[in-house]
Short mmCIF file of C-alpha atoms in Angstrom, two decimals:
data_model
loop_
_atom_site.label_atom_id
_atom_site.label_comp_id
_atom_site.label_asym_id
_atom_site.label_seq_id
_atom_site.Cartn_x
_atom_site.Cartn_y
_atom_site.Cartn_z
CA MET A 1 108.60 96.50 73.82
CA CYS A 2 110.17 98.37 70.92
CA LYS A 3 110.91 101.74 72.52
CA ASN A 4 113.40 102.63 75.24
CA MET A 5 111.67 102.14 78.54
CA PRO A 6 111.91 105.00 81.04
CA PRO A 7 114.05 104.10 84.10
CA LEU A 8 111.04 103.87 86.38
CA GLU A 9 109.30 101.37 84.09
CA LEU A 10 112.53 99.37 83.76
CA ALA A 11 112.75 99.08 87.54
CA ILE A 12 109.11 98.05 87.92
CA GLN A 13 109.42 95.46 85.17
CA PHE A 14 112.55 94.02 86.76
CA HIS A 15 111.13 94.02 90.30
CA GLY A 16 107.69 92.77 89.27
CA HIS A 17 105.58 95.27 91.20
CA ILE A 18 105.50 98.84 92.47
CA CYS A 19 106.38 99.40 96.13
CA PRO A 20 107.81 102.25 98.22
CA GLY A 21 111.22 100.60 98.64
CA LEU A 22 111.67 100.21 94.89
CA LEU A 23 110.68 103.84 94.30
CA MET A 24 113.27 105.02 96.82
CA GLY A 25 115.84 102.96 94.92
CA VAL A 26 114.71 104.60 91.67
CA ARG A 27 115.32 108.05 93.16
CA ALA A 28 118.79 106.97 94.38
CA ALA A 29 119.74 105.37 91.04
CA GLU A 30 118.58 108.34 88.96
CA PHE A 31 120.42 110.73 91.28
CA ALA A 32 123.66 108.70 91.05
CA GLN A 33 123.47 108.65 87.27
CA LYS A 34 123.01 112.42 87.12
CA TYR A 35 125.57 113.18 89.85
CA LEU A 36 128.29 111.09 88.24
CA ASP A 37 127.12 112.04 84.72
CA VAL A 38 127.22 108.45 83.53
CA SER A 39 125.17 106.16 81.29
CA PRO A 40 123.82 102.80 82.44
CA ASP A 41 126.54 100.19 82.73
CA GLN A 42 127.38 97.95 79.80
CA ASP A 43 130.52 96.14 80.94
CA GLU A 44 131.49 97.14 84.47
CA GLU A 45 132.12 100.82 83.82
CA LEU A 46 130.07 101.30 86.98
CA LEU A 47 130.21 99.53 90.32
CA ALA A 48 127.63 99.55 93.10
CA VAL A 49 128.16 98.64 96.72
CA VAL A 50 124.79 98.13 98.39
CA GLU A 51 124.33 97.80 102.12
CA THR A 52 120.89 96.18 101.96
CA ASN A 53 119.23 93.37 100.05
CA SER A 54 115.79 94.99 99.95
CA CYS A 55 113.63 96.29 97.09
CA GLY A 56 115.67 99.41 96.29
CA VAL A 57 118.60 97.30 95.09
CA ASP A 58 116.51 96.10 92.15
CA ALA A 59 116.30 99.72 90.97
CA ILE A 60 120.10 99.97 91.18
CA GLN A 61 120.43 96.80 89.10
CA SER A 62 117.84 97.65 86.45
CA ILE A 63 118.53 101.38 86.03
CA LEU A 64 122.30 101.52 86.49
CA GLY A 65 123.06 98.06 85.11
CA CYS A 66 125.12 97.07 88.17
CA THR A 67 124.03 93.49 88.52
CA PHE A 68 124.79 90.45 90.61
CA GLY A 69 125.60 88.41 87.51
CA LYS A 70 128.10 90.89 86.09
CA GLY A 71 129.92 91.09 89.39
CA ASN A 72 129.64 94.87 89.65
CA LEU A 73 127.05 94.70 92.44
CA ILE A 74 128.72 94.14 95.77
CA PHE A 75 126.43 93.31 98.69
CA ARG A 76 127.41 94.18 102.23
CA ASP A 77 124.83 92.85 104.64
CA TYR A 78 124.57 95.88 106.95
CA GLY A 79 120.77 96.30 106.74
CA LYS A 80 121.13 99.95 105.69
CA SER A 81 119.58 101.66 102.69
CA VAL A 82 122.94 102.96 101.57
CA TYR A 83 124.24 102.75 98.01
CA THR A 84 127.76 103.68 96.89
CA ILE A 85 127.99 104.06 93.13
CA ALA A 86 131.39 104.35 91.51
CA SER A 87 132.45 105.17 87.95
CA ARG A 88 135.70 103.72 86.64
CA ASP A 89 135.86 106.22 83.79
CA LYS A 90 135.34 109.22 86.05
CA ASP A 91 137.36 107.69 88.90
CA ARG A 92 134.89 108.92 91.47
CA ALA A 93 132.09 107.59 93.61
CA VAL A 94 129.09 108.88 95.48
CA ARG A 95 127.66 107.42 98.70
CA ILE A 96 123.87 107.86 98.97
CA ALA A 97 122.20 107.15 102.32
CA GLN A 98 118.46 107.13 102.91
CA LYS A 99 117.52 109.49 105.76
CA TYR A 100 116.18 108.00 108.95
CA GLN A 101 112.58 108.92 109.65
CA ALA A 102 111.83 108.86 113.36
CA GLN A 103 108.11 109.26 112.67
CA PRO A 104 107.12 107.64 109.40
CA HIS A 105 104.15 109.08 107.53
CA PRO A 106 100.88 107.43 108.66
CA ASP A 107 100.22 106.32 105.07
CA ASN A 108 103.45 104.32 105.09
CA VAL A 109 102.63 102.72 108.44
CA ARG A 110 99.18 101.66 107.27
CA TYR A 111 100.52 100.49 103.88
CA ARG A 112 103.05 98.23 105.61
CA GLU A 113 100.32 96.83 107.83
CA LEU A 114 98.16 95.96 104.85
CA SER A 115 101.17 94.51 103.03
CA ARG A 116 101.87 92.20 105.95
CA GLN A 117 98.24 91.13 106.11
CA GLY A 118 97.69 87.95 104.12
CA THR A 119 94.22 88.33 102.67
CA LEU A 120 92.64 91.69 102.02
CA THR A 121 88.97 92.54 101.74
CA GLU A 122 87.83 94.45 98.66
CA GLU A 123 87.83 97.68 100.71
CA GLU A 124 91.30 97.00 102.12
CA ALA A 125 92.68 96.23 98.65
CA ALA A 126 91.27 99.54 97.40
CA GLU A 127 92.67 101.31 100.48
CA LYS A 128 96.11 99.81 99.84
CA GLU A 129 95.98 100.89 96.21
CA ASN A 130 95.08 104.45 97.22
CA LEU A 131 97.80 104.54 99.87
CA LEU A 132 100.39 103.35 97.35
CA ALA A 133 99.32 106.07 94.91
CA SER A 134 99.79 108.75 97.61
CA ILE A 135 103.13 107.31 98.70
CA PHE A 136 104.24 106.97 95.07
CA GLU A 137 103.52 110.63 94.32
CA ARG A 138 105.18 111.76 97.56
CA ILE A 139 108.37 109.76 96.93
CA MET A 140 108.70 110.87 93.31
CA THR A 141 108.00 114.57 93.99
CA THR A 142 109.77 115.14 97.32
CA PRO A 143 113.07 117.01 96.89
CA PHE A 144 115.92 114.52 96.87
CA GLU A 145 117.69 116.19 99.80
CA GLU A 146 114.66 115.49 102.02
CA LEU A 147 114.92 111.77 101.30
CA PHE A 148 118.67 111.12 101.11
CA ASN A 149 122.07 112.35 102.27
CA TRP A 150 124.94 112.02 99.84
CA GLN A 151 128.64 112.71 99.67
CA GLU A 152 131.57 112.14 97.35
CA ALA A 153 133.11 108.87 98.51
CA ASP A 154 136.81 108.14 98.86
CA PHE A 155 136.54 104.75 97.25
CA ALA A 156 139.21 102.46 95.84
CA ILE A 157 137.49 100.87 92.85
CA PRO A 158 138.39 97.16 92.70
CA GLU A 159 139.49 95.40 89.54
CA LYS A 160 136.82 94.09 87.17
CA ALA A 161 135.30 90.76 88.11
CA GLN A 162 137.54 87.84 87.08
CA ILE A 163 136.47 84.79 85.13
CA TYR A 164 137.89 81.61 86.64
CA PRO A 165 138.16 78.14 85.12
CA THR A 166 135.58 75.53 86.02
CA VAL A 167 136.82 72.24 87.46
CA GLN A 168 134.95 69.02 88.17
CA CYS A 169 134.06 67.98 91.71
CA SER A 170 135.41 64.46 92.32
CA ILE A 171 132.34 63.51 94.41
CA CYS A 172 129.21 64.87 92.68
CA GLY A 173 130.71 65.35 89.25
CA GLU A 174 129.35 68.87 88.90
CA GLY A 175 131.41 71.80 87.70
CA VAL A 176 132.69 74.32 90.25
CA MET A 177 134.63 77.58 90.00
CA GLU A 178 138.26 76.68 90.72
CA PRO A 179 138.91 79.09 93.64
CA ARG A 180 135.77 77.78 95.42
CA ALA A 181 136.87 74.14 95.19
CA ILE A 182 138.91 72.46 97.88
CA MET A 183 141.84 70.23 96.99
CA ASN A 184 141.69 66.73 98.48
CA GLY A 185 145.02 65.33 97.46
CA GLN A 186 144.99 65.65 93.67
CA LEU A 187 141.17 65.89 93.51
CA TYR A 188 138.79 68.85 93.60
CA VAL A 189 135.81 68.85 95.98
CA CYS A 190 133.03 71.45 95.68
CA PRO A 191 131.68 73.34 98.76
CA THR A 192 128.42 71.34 98.81
CA CYS A 193 130.29 68.04 99.03
CA THR A 194 132.75 69.05 101.74
CA MET B 1 97.87 108.25 132.45
CA CYS B 2 97.70 110.42 129.36
CA GLU B 3 96.18 108.10 126.76
CA ALA B 4 92.55 108.40 125.68
CA ASN B 5 89.75 106.26 124.34
CA VAL B 6 88.69 107.24 120.83
CA TYR B 7 85.03 107.00 119.83
CA LEU B 8 83.57 107.22 116.34
CA SER B 9 80.34 109.12 115.93
CA ARG B 10 78.22 107.55 113.21
CA GLU B 11 74.76 108.92 112.48
CA GLY B 12 74.41 110.24 116.04
CA LEU B 13 75.64 107.07 117.77
CA GLU B 14 79.06 106.74 119.36
CA GLU B 15 81.03 103.52 119.28
CA LEU B 16 84.39 102.79 120.85
CA LEU B 17 86.97 102.73 118.06
CA MET B 18 90.21 102.26 119.96
CA GLU B 19 91.31 102.17 123.60
CA GLY B 20 94.46 103.67 125.10
CA VAL B 21 95.33 105.88 122.16
CA ASP B 22 98.54 107.84 122.63
CA ARG B 23 99.17 109.10 119.10
CA ILE B 24 96.80 110.84 116.70
CA ILE B 25 98.09 112.23 113.41
CA PRO B 26 95.75 113.90 110.92
CA GLY B 27 96.88 112.79 107.45
CA ASP B 28 95.97 113.47 103.84
CA ASP B 29 92.48 113.09 102.35
CA ASP B 30 90.66 113.45 105.71
CA ASN B 31 92.47 110.43 107.12
CA ILE B 32 93.33 110.29 110.83
CA PHE B 33 96.03 107.91 112.00
CA LEU B 34 95.59 106.38 115.47
CA GLU B 35 98.08 104.38 117.52
CA ASN B 36 97.53 103.05 121.01
CA VAL B 37 99.75 101.91 123.86
CA PHE B 38 99.29 98.28 122.76
CA GLY B 39 100.84 99.06 119.37
CA GLU B 40 97.57 98.81 117.43
CA ARG B 41 97.20 101.23 114.52
CA ARG B 42 94.27 102.38 112.44
CA LEU B 43 93.61 104.87 109.69
CA VAL B 44 90.06 106.25 109.61
CA LYS B 45 88.34 108.76 107.39
CA ALA B 46 87.02 111.18 109.98
CA ARG B 47 87.36 114.60 111.58
CA ILE B 48 87.88 115.38 115.27
CA LYS B 49 84.50 116.32 116.75
CA GLU B 50 85.32 116.68 120.45
CA MET B 51 88.27 116.22 122.82
CA GLU B 52 87.60 115.80 126.54
CA LEU B 53 91.11 115.48 127.83
CA VAL B 54 90.14 115.36 131.52
CA ARG B 55 87.96 112.33 130.77
CA HIS B 56 90.53 110.89 128.33
CA ARG B 57 87.89 110.83 125.64
CA ILE B 58 88.15 111.85 121.99
CA VAL B 59 85.23 111.70 119.59
CA LEU B 60 85.74 111.48 115.84
CA GLU B 61 83.01 112.12 113.33
CA GLU B 62 82.93 109.74 110.41
CA ILE B 63 83.32 111.24 106.95
CA LYS B 64 81.23 109.21 104.61
CA GLU B 65 82.62 108.34 101.22
CA ALA B 66 80.45 109.59 98.43
CA ALA B 67 78.20 106.75 97.33
CA VAL B 68 79.30 105.09 94.12
CA ARG B 69 76.79 105.91 91.43
CA PRO B 70 77.79 103.92 88.38
CA HIS B 71 76.72 105.29 85.05
CA LEU B 72 77.11 103.78 81.63
CA GLU B 73 80.02 104.96 79.57
CA LEU B 74 81.98 103.81 76.55
CA TRP B 75 85.75 103.59 76.25
CA LEU B 76 88.31 102.45 73.74
CA GLU B 77 91.39 100.29 74.24
CA PRO B 78 93.92 99.03 71.70
CA ASP B 79 94.11 95.36 70.83
CA THR B 80 97.85 95.26 71.54
CA ASP B 81 99.95 94.79 74.68
CA HIS B 82 102.47 97.54 74.05
CA GLY B 83 100.25 100.47 73.24
CA HIS B 84 100.95 101.07 69.55
CA PHE B 85 100.84 99.38 66.18
CA HIS B 86 103.43 99.16 63.45
CA PRO B 87 102.87 100.12 59.82
CA GLY B 88 101.50 97.12 57.93
CA GLU B 89 100.11 95.56 61.09
CA GLU B 90 96.36 95.08 61.45
CA ALA B 91 95.42 97.93 63.81
CA ARG B 92 92.40 97.09 65.92
CA MET B 93 90.60 98.84 68.76
CA LYS B 94 88.15 97.43 71.29
CA LEU B 95 85.13 99.34 72.47
CA PHE B 96 83.87 98.58 75.96
CA GLN B 97 80.82 99.70 77.87
CA GLY B 98 80.63 99.78 81.65
CA PHE B 99 81.99 101.91 84.47
CA ASN B 100 85.43 102.56 85.97
CA MET B 101 87.08 100.38 83.27
CA ARG B 102 85.01 97.42 84.39
CA ALA B 103 83.26 96.18 81.30
CA HIS B 104 79.70 94.95 81.12
CA GLU B 105 78.87 92.29 78.63
CA ALA B 106 78.81 93.87 75.20
CA ALA B 107 75.24 94.53 74.26
CA SER B 108 74.56 95.45 70.70
CA MET B 109 74.03 99.18 70.77
CA GLU B 110 72.12 100.29 67.76
CA GLY B 111 73.30 103.57 66.38
CA LEU B 112 76.97 103.30 67.33
CA GLU B 113 79.21 105.25 64.99
CA ALA B 114 83.01 105.10 64.86
CA PHE B 115 85.44 107.42 63.10
CA VAL B 116 89.18 107.89 62.71
CA ARG B 117 91.01 111.09 61.90
CA ILE B 118 94.58 110.68 60.71
CA ASN B 119 96.79 113.10 58.81
CA GLY B 120 93.84 115.50 58.57
CA GLN B 121 91.50 112.94 56.95
CA LEU B 122 88.32 111.77 58.69
CA ARG B 123 86.69 108.47 57.76
CA GLU B 124 84.00 106.24 59.22
CA LEU B 125 84.91 102.81 60.59
CA ALA B 126 82.92 99.59 60.88
CA LEU B 127 82.12 98.04 64.28
CA HIS B 128 81.46 94.39 64.96
CA LYS B 129 80.88 92.37 68.09
CA HIS B 130 83.71 90.10 69.22
CA HIS B 131 83.50 88.20 72.55
CA ASP B 132 83.28 90.71 75.40
CA ALA B 133 83.67 93.86 73.35
CA MET B 134 82.86 95.58 70.11
CA GLU B 135 85.82 95.70 67.75
CA ILE B 136 86.89 98.38 65.32
CA GLU B 137 89.18 97.50 62.44
CA LEU B 138 91.48 100.31 61.39
CA GLY B 139 93.20 98.38 58.62
CA GLN B 140 96.86 97.94 57.74
CA GLU B 141 97.48 101.09 55.77
CA LEU B 142 97.55 103.67 58.57
CA GLU B 143 100.69 105.43 59.71
CA GLY B 144 100.81 108.31 62.13
CA LEU B 145 98.72 109.41 65.08
CA ALA B 146 95.15 108.15 64.73
CA GLN B 147 92.42 109.95 66.66
CA ILE B 148 89.56 107.52 67.06
CA TYR B 149 86.15 108.28 68.41
CA VAL B 150 82.88 106.48 68.89
CA HIS B 151 79.49 108.14 69.28
CA TYR B 152 76.23 106.75 70.65
CA LYS B 153 72.95 108.61 71.02
CA GLY B 154 70.30 107.03 73.21
CA GLU B 155 68.72 108.35 76.39
CA SER B 156 72.02 110.08 76.92
CA GLU B 157 74.81 110.85 74.49
CA LEU B 158 78.07 108.94 74.85
CA TYR B 159 81.48 109.64 73.31
CA ALA B 160 84.67 107.59 73.59
CA THR B 161 87.97 108.88 72.24
CA ALA B 162 91.54 107.62 72.08
CA VAL B 163 94.78 108.46 70.34
CA MET B 164 96.54 105.51 68.76
CA GLU B 165 100.09 105.57 67.46
CA VAL B 166 100.81 103.61 64.29
CA GLY B 167 104.56 103.59 63.73
CA HIS B 168 106.99 105.40 66.02
CA HIS B 169 107.74 108.98 66.95
CA HIS B 170 104.60 110.66 65.66
CA HIS B 171 104.64 113.38 68.24
CA ARG B 172 102.89 116.07 66.28
CA GLY B 173 100.49 118.37 68.08
CA LEU B 174 96.93 117.13 68.11
CA GLN B 175 93.89 119.19 67.26
CA PRO B 176 90.58 118.61 69.07
CA LEU B 177 88.10 116.48 67.16
CA GLY B 178 85.40 119.11 67.60
CA LEU B 179 82.96 116.94 69.60
CA PRO B 180 80.24 118.59 71.73
CA LEU B 181 82.06 117.36 74.86
CA GLU B 182 85.67 116.30 74.52
CA ILE B 183 88.71 115.47 76.64
CA VAL B 184 91.89 116.52 74.85
CA PRO B 185 95.38 115.40 75.93
CA LEU B 186 97.65 118.40 76.55
CA ASP B 187 100.80 116.58 75.53
CA TYR B 188 100.41 113.29 73.73
CA SER B 189 104.13 112.51 73.60
CA HIS B 190 104.80 112.64 77.32
CA ALA B 191 102.69 110.16 79.24
CA ARG B 192 104.99 108.59 81.78
CA LEU B 193 104.49 106.75 84.98
CA GLY B 194 105.69 108.84 87.92
CA GLU B 195 104.92 112.14 86.23
CA ASN B 196 101.96 114.47 85.81
CA TYR B 197 99.70 114.14 82.80
CA GLY B 198 97.45 116.97 81.71
CA ILE B 199 94.14 117.05 79.87
CA GLN B 200 91.70 119.76 78.86
CA VAL B 201 87.92 119.50 78.73
CA LEU B 202 86.19 121.30 75.88
CA LYS B 203 82.47 121.94 75.61
CA ASP B 204 81.53 122.92 72.06
CA GLY B 205 85.19 123.73 71.49
CA GLN B 206 85.47 126.04 74.52
CA PRO B 207 87.30 125.21 77.78
CA LEU B 208 84.91 123.88 80.43
CA ALA B 209 85.89 125.26 83.83
CA GLY B 210 84.93 123.59 87.12
CA ALA B 211 84.03 120.24 85.54
CA GLU B 212 84.54 117.05 87.54
CA VAL B 213 86.83 114.67 85.67
CA ARG B 214 87.03 111.11 86.94
CA ALA B 215 90.12 109.09 86.22
CA THR B 216 90.86 105.40 86.58
CA PHE B 217 93.22 102.77 85.22
CA ASN B 218 93.25 99.15 84.13
CA GLY B 219 92.97 96.77 87.07
CA THR B 220 92.00 99.24 89.76
CA GLN B 221 90.79 97.67 93.00
CA SER B 222 88.39 100.55 93.69
CA ARG B 223 84.69 100.22 92.97
CA ASP B 224 84.48 103.92 92.18
CA TYR B 225 86.91 105.94 90.10
CA PRO B 226 90.04 106.28 92.25
CA HIS B 227 90.67 109.88 91.12
CA HIS B 228 88.27 112.83 91.05
CA LEU B 229 89.76 115.94 89.48
CA LYS B 230 88.35 119.39 88.82
CA THR B 231 89.15 121.51 85.79
CA ASP B 232 90.63 124.98 86.30
CA GLY B 233 89.61 128.20 84.55
CA GLU B 234 91.16 126.94 81.30
CA GLY B 235 89.31 123.63 81.52
CA LYS B 236 92.56 121.85 82.42
CA CYS B 237 93.53 119.40 85.13
CA ARG B 238 96.46 117.13 85.85
CA LEU B 239 96.91 113.66 87.28
CA PHE B 240 100.06 112.09 88.68
CA LEU B 241 100.32 108.69 86.98
CA THR B 242 100.97 105.87 89.43
CA ALA B 243 99.64 102.80 87.60
CA ARG B 244 101.22 100.87 84.77
CA GLY B 245 98.23 100.26 82.54
CA ASN B 246 96.13 102.53 80.36
CA TYR B 247 94.22 105.34 82.03
CA LEU B 248 90.66 106.46 81.39
CA PHE B 249 89.43 110.02 81.90
CA SER B 250 85.68 110.60 81.99
CA VAL B 251 83.51 113.71 82.16
CA ILE B 252 79.74 114.18 82.28
CA HIS B 253 77.97 117.40 81.30
CA ASP B 254 74.40 118.10 80.21
CA ASN B 255 73.43 114.44 79.79
CA THR B 256 76.54 113.79 77.70
CA THR B 257 79.39 111.52 78.81
CA SER B 258 82.76 111.70 77.12
CA THR B 259 85.82 109.55 77.81
CA PHE B 260 89.43 109.67 76.72
CA THR B 261 91.72 106.64 76.98
CA LEU B 262 95.35 107.43 77.63
CA ILE B 263 97.20 104.58 75.97
CA LYS B 264 100.73 104.07 77.26
CA SER B 265 103.05 103.10 74.44
CA PHE B 266 106.20 100.98 74.77
#
């Protein structure tokens, strides 16, 4: 790859496949970037608080650069497709919440059924592919306001992620981040050995 | 009790499709979504033929998919995984024959001709058989946007075209090659997943209105082309790109088949 990949391609490459959840995340990530007028994160200029651990979060990570490893992706296990994206430079944040659909589109219902099904016949595989194409086009072309609610968030942006020293566990001998270790007298013990 | 039994009428015979249906939603592409009181769901390609609500009976009429009628066509694909070559690199194309981007074993087709037009110059290229495809060597000296086409004249006339980028950022406007039947990309530089892509069909250089254009992509699960488009009064049509690989557009007119491979470049 020697050209800049479009955001959608970046998300698909990161996630490994195309699915409706990822595409919804792509819409949210692209909206946040435009709304806050920011570039993808390099070194924690952005921060994301995600209230789900489903597919859409991979779009947030790949497009906005808020990643688990950098510490600027904070996961709150609320089971909600809600993403709060904050910019340190702009000192503002936006909370984006996927709208609840009381009656999901029949294509989505059938697509989920086929996705849950282990083995697909040739016809079912073709049907699933066609359903995904319809869902894909619908998600990417539906006006954003029909998919999501959003509002400026009153959000206290935390300090950048800290780097802590690594100490040695006195039982297994493996390294462990100091604040996660427990002191046993003068010795450190890691969480797996306690 | 307000649920109904749904029957499917197939060639004059009715068969029970689903019992206790309490939700019916007509969807896109002639699909009807059914859900019953037991939580079962189905999506069928049908239209509602009759509703007898007093008898809790609904009859659907099956809509038959058009039978797949494979025809032989040629198409080109680049011998690279990121859709373009770099100056100095050996640029190579593969020529396949088959249907819906499913290749048949490469038979030697006498009378195949291959050409490249780049920077206004047209030159003939050599073809040779290599494993499952015919290969076309473009050499190492090219730079720019190469328009490649292959021609075969047998019982029917076949054309395969593609635009190959050698080097980066060669987004100059393309001119049609001037083939008897040709699919021309409307905007070479903007082929992105999740967006519309437009093409124009020309017959002897003039827009061909009302032509059926089939479109498919690498790795499709469908036996037939997954997309069937129709050209407008200007011979144009658009497709929303939802697959990652290269796309193939194909048109048949007057015993001539012409394809255009949309090569996605990264």
